[in-house]
Short mmCIF file of C-alpha atoms and ligand atoms in Angstrom, two decimals:
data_model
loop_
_atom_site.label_atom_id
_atom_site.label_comp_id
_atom_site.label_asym_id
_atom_site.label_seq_id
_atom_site.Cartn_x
_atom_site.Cartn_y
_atom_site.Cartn_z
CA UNK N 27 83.78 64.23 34.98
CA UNK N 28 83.48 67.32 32.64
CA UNK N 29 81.12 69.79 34.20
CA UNK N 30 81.85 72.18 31.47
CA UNK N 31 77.88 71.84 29.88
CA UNK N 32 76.62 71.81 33.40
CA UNK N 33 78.45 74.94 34.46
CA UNK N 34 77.55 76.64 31.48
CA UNK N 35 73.60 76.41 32.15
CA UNK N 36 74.42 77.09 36.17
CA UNK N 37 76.10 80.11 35.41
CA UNK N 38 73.35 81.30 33.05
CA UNK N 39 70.59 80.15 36.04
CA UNK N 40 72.69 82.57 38.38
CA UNK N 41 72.55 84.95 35.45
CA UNK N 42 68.73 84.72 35.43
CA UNK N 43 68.19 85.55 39.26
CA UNK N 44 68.68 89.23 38.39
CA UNK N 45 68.50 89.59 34.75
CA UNK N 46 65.20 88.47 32.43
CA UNK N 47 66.22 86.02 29.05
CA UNK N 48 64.71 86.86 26.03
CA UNK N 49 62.01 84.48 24.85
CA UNK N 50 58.84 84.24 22.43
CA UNK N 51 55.92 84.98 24.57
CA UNK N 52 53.76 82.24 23.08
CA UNK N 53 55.90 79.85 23.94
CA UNK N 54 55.36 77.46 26.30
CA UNK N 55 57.96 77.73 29.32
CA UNK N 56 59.11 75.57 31.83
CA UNK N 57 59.24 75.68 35.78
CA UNK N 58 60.83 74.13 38.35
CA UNK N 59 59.67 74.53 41.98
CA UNK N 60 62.42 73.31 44.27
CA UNK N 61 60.41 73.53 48.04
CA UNK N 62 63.24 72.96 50.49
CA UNK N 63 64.02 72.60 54.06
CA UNK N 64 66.12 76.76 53.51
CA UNK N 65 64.73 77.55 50.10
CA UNK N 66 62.45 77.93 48.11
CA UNK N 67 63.53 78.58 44.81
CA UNK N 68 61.64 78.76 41.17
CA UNK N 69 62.75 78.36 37.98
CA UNK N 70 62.07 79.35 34.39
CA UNK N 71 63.40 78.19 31.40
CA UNK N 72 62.44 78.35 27.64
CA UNK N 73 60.89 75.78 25.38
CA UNK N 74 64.82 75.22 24.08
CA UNK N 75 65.82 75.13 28.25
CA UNK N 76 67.64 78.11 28.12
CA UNK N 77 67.18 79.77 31.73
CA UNK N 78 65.63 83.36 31.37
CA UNK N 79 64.03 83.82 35.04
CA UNK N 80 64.45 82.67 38.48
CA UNK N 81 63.49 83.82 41.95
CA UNK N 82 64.33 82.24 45.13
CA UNK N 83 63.94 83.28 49.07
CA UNK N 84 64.80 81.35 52.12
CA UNK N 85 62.52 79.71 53.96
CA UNK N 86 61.82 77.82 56.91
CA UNK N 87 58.37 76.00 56.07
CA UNK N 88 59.87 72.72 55.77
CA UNK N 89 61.35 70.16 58.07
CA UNK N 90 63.59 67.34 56.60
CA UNK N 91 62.31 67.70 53.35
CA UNK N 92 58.62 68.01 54.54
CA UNK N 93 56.18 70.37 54.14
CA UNK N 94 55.28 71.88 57.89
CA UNK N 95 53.83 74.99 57.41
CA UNK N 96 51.05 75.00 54.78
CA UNK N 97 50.21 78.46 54.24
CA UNK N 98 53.40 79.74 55.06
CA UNK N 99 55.03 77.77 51.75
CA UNK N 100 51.57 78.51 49.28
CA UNK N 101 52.31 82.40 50.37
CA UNK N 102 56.31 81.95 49.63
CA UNK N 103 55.32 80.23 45.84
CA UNK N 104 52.73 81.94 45.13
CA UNK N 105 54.90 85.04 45.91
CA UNK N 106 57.96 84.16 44.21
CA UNK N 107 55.52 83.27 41.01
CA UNK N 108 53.93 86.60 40.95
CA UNK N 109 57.38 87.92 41.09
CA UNK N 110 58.41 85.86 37.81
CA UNK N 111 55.29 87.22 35.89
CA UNK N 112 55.48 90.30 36.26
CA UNK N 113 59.26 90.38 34.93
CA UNK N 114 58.37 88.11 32.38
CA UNK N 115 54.78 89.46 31.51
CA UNK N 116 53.52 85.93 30.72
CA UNK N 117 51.71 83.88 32.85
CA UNK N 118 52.98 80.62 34.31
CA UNK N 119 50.75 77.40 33.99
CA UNK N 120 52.94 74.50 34.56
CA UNK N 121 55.58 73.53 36.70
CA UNK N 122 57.72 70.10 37.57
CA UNK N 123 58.59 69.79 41.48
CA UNK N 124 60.72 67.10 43.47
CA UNK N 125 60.70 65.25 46.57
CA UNK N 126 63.50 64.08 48.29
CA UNK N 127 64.25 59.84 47.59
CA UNK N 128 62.01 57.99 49.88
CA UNK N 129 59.17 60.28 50.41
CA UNK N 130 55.90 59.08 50.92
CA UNK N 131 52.65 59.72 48.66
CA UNK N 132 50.88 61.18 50.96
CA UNK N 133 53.84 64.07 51.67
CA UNK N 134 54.52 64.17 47.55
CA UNK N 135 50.85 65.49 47.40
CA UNK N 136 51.34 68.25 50.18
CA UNK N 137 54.42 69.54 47.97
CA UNK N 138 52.42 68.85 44.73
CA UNK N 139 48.97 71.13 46.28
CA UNK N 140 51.22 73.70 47.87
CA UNK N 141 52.45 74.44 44.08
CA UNK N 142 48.73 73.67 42.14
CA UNK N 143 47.86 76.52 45.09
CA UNK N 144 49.73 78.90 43.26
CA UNK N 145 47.57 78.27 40.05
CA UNK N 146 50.08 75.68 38.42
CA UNK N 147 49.21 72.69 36.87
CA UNK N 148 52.16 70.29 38.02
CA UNK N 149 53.21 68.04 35.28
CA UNK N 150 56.46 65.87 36.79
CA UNK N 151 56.88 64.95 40.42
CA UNK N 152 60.55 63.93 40.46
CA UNK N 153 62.86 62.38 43.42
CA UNK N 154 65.65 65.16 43.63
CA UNK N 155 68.65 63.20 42.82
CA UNK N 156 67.03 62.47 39.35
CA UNK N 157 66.15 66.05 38.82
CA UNK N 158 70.08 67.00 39.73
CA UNK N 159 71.05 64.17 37.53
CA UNK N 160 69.08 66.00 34.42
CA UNK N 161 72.33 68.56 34.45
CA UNK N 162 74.73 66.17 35.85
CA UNK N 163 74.26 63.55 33.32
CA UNK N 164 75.74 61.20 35.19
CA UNK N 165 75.91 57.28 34.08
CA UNK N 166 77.83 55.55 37.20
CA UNK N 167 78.95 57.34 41.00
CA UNK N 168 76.63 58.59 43.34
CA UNK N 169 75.28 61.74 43.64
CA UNK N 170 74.90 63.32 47.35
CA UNK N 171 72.74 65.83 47.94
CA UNK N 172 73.43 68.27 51.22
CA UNK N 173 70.15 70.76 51.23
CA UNK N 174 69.14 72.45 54.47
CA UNK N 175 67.64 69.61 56.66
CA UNK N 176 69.30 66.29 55.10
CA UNK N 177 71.90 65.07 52.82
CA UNK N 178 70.16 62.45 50.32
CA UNK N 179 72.60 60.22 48.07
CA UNK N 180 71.85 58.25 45.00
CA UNK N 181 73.84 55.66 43.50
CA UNK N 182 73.59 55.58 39.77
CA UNK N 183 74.64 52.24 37.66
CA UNK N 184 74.33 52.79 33.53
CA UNK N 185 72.69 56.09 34.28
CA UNK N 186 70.01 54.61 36.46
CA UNK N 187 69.71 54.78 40.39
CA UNK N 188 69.73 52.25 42.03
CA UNK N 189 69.43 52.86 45.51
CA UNK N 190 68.55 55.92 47.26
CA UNK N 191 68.85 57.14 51.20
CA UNK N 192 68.24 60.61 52.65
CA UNK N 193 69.52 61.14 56.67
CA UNK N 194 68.84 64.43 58.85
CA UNK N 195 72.09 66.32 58.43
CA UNK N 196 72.44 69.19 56.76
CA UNK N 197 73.49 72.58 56.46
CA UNK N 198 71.16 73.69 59.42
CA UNK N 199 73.19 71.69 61.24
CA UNK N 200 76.01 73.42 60.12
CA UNK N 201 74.73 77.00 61.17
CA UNK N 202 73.75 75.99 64.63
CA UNK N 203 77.36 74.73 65.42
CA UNK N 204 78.54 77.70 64.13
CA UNK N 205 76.10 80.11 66.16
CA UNK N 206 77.06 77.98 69.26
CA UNK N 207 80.72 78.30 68.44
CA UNK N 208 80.12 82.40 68.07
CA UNK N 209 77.59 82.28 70.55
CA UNK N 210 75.71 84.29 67.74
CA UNK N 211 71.76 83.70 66.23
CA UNK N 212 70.99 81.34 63.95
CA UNK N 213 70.29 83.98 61.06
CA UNK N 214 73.94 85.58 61.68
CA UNK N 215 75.49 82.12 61.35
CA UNK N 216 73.93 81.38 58.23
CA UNK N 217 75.62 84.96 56.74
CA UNK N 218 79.15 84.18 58.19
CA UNK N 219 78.59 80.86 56.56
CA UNK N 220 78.21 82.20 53.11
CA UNK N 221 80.55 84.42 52.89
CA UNK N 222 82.90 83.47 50.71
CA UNK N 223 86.22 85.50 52.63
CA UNK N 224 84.97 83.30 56.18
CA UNK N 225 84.77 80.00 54.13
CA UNK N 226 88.42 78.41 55.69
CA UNK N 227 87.51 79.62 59.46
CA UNK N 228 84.18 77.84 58.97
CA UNK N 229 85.73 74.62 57.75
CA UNK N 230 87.66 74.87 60.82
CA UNK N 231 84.67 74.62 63.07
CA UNK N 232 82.25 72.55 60.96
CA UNK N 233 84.42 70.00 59.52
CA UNK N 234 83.35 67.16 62.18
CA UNK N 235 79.82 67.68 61.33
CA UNK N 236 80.89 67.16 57.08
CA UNK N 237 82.37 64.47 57.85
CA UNK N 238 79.83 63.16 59.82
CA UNK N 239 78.16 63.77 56.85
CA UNK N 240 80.80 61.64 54.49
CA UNK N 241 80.42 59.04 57.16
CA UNK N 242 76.74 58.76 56.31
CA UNK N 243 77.77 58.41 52.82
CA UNK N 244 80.57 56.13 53.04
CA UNK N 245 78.05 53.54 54.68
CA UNK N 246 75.72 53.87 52.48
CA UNK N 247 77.66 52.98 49.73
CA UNK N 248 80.06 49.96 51.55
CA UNK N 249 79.01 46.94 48.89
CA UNK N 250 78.37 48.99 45.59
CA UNK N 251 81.04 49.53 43.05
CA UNK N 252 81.68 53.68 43.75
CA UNK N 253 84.37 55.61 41.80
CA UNK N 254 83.40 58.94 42.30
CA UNK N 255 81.27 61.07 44.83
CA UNK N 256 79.31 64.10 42.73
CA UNK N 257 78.68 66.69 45.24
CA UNK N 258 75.21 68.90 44.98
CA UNK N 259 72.87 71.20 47.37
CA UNK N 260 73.48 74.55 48.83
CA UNK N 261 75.38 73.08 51.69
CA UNK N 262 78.30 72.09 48.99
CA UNK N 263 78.90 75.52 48.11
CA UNK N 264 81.63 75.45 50.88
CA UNK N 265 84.98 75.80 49.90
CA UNK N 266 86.80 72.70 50.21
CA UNK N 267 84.08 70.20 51.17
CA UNK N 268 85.06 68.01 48.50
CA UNK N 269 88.35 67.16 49.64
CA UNK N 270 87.10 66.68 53.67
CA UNK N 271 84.55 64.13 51.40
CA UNK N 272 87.44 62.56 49.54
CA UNK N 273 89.41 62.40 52.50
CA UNK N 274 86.60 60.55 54.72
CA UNK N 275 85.33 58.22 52.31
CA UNK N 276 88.38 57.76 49.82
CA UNK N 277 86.24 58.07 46.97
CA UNK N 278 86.90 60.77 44.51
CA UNK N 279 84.68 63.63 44.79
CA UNK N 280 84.00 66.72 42.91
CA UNK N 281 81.32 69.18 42.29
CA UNK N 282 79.87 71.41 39.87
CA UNK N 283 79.98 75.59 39.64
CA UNK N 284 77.32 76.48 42.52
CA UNK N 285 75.25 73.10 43.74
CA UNK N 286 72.94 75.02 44.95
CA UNK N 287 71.06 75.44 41.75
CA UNK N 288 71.56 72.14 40.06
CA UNK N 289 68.24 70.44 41.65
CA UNK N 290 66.19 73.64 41.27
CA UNK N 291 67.29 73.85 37.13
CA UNK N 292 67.10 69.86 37.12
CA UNK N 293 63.92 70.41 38.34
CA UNK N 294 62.27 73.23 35.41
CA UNK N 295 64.60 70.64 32.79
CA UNK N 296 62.04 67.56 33.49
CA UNK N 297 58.62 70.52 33.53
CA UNK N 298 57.34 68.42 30.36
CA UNK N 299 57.84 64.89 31.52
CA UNK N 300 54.92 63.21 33.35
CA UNK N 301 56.33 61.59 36.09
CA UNK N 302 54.63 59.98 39.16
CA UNK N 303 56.95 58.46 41.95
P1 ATP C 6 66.65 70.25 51.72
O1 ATP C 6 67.20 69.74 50.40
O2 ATP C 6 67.38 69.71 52.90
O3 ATP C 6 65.18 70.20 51.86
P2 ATP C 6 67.04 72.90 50.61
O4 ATP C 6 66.45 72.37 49.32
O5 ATP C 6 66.54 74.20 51.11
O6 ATP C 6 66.97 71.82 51.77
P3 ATP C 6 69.42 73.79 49.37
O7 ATP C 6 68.64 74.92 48.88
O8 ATP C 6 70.09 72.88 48.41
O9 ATP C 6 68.58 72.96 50.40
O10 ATP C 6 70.57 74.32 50.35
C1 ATP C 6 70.27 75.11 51.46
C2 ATP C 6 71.43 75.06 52.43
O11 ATP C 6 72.62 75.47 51.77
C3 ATP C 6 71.25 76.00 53.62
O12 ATP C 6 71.65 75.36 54.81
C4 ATP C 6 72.16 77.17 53.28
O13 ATP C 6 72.65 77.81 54.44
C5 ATP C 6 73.28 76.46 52.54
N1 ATP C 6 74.01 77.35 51.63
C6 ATP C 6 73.50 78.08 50.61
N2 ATP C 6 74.48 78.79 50.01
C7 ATP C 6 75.63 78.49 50.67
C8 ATP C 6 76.99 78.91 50.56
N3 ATP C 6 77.35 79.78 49.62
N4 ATP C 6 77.90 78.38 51.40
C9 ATP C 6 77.53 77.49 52.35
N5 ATP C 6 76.27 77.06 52.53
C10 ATP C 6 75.33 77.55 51.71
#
């Protein structure tokens, strides 16, 4: 797989967290809300789907891809919108969110009012394995996704999916056996986590939990013709989950530059397209 396109527009995304793109203010631009079980992250590209603003801050207002705290997520958005106009000096009216695969109307609404709270229309209510898929561009392999609270997967024939599942493991999980490892709080587990120098110590102590995780995926995808394992979510940013994947399921598996914003930029890349799942 040649992630070379899909890096490219990542990298620009990452670029776009601290600096503000160019554009023509009467333009129409596009958002992406991506409301997750860590972050909540926003979005912005131009009409052409260059990224030119983004804004994200962690947190905890959802459980396994649900919306359990209300107010606490329209504050966050509306927030983190705010934020966007005033470095971009436009308003934002419309905006293209995602659910995880599986999730019922009734919870697709919750995510869909907690964004129209903010004062955007939302045109595209995606499952988040399609919206990663939108950078991806993948035709055949499945796609897992390991977020905060779950790791979804997505099996994709001829560029469709075909089946879909989404389990309660995720990087959370990962945080807590590190803080009970430590005997540290949750919130200084989650920095040792990320940083980048403590990566291989980490993998020490959460690689039964990953591949608990590629256990998940392995029998979910027993019976389906699987070459290759696409790895997305925050929770892949750790160095060398890919091969603990490989290694469990025997499937080839790779990932892009940062996974972490692939759903989020999916998400703003599919702003225009009505979609109602
Ligand atoms: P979900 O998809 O489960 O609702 P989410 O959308 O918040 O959750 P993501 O934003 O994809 O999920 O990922 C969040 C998770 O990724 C958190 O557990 C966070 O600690 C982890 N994470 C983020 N960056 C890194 C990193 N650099 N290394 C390891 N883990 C990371």
């Amino acid at each position: 797989m040649d992630f070379t396109r899909a890096n490219e527009l990542i990298s620009r995304v990452e670029k776009s967290l601290n600096e503000t793109g160019k554009f023509n203010k009467s333009e129409e631009l596009l958002v992406g809300v991506d409301l997750g079980t860590a972050y909540i992250v926003l979005v912005v590209l131009d009409k052409e789907m260059n990224p030119i603003a983004s804004e994200m801050q962690f947190a905890q207002v959802l459980k396994d891809g649900l919306v359990v705290d209300y107010i606490g997520a329209s504050r966050i958005v509306r927030e983190l919108k705010a934020r966007l106009e005033e470095r971009l000096g436009v308003e934002l009216l419309k905006a293209a969110i995602a659910v995880p695969p599986g999730t019922s109307e009734r919870d697709s609404k919750t995510h869909r009012y907690v964004v129209e709270g903010s004062g955007m229309e939302v045109t595209a209510i995606l499952d988040e394995p399609t919206a990663a898929n939108a950078v991806l561009g993948i035709e055949n392999g499945v796609i897992v996704d390991i977020g905060g609270g779950t790791t979804g997967l997505s099996i994709l024939e001829d560029g469709k999916v075909i089946y879909t599942a989404d389990e309660a493991t995720g990087g959370t999980h990962l945080s807590l056996v590190i803080a009970g490892n430590y005997r540290i709080d949750f919130e200084e587990a989650e920095k040792i986590k990320k940083d980048k120098d403590r990566q291989k110590e980490i993998l020490t102590i959460v690689r039964p939990v990953i591949q608990k995780m590629a256990t998940i995926v392995r029998e979910h995808v027993e019976g389906y013709d699987v070459d290759d394992i696409y790895l997305v979510g925050g929770t892949c940013c750790l160095d060398d989950i890919e091969e603990v994947f490989e290694k469990e399921t025997g499937v080839r598996t790779t990932k892009p530059k940062n996974p972490f914003l692939v759903t989020p930029l999916g998400i703003a890349m599919n702003c225009r397209i009505r979609e109602v799942i």
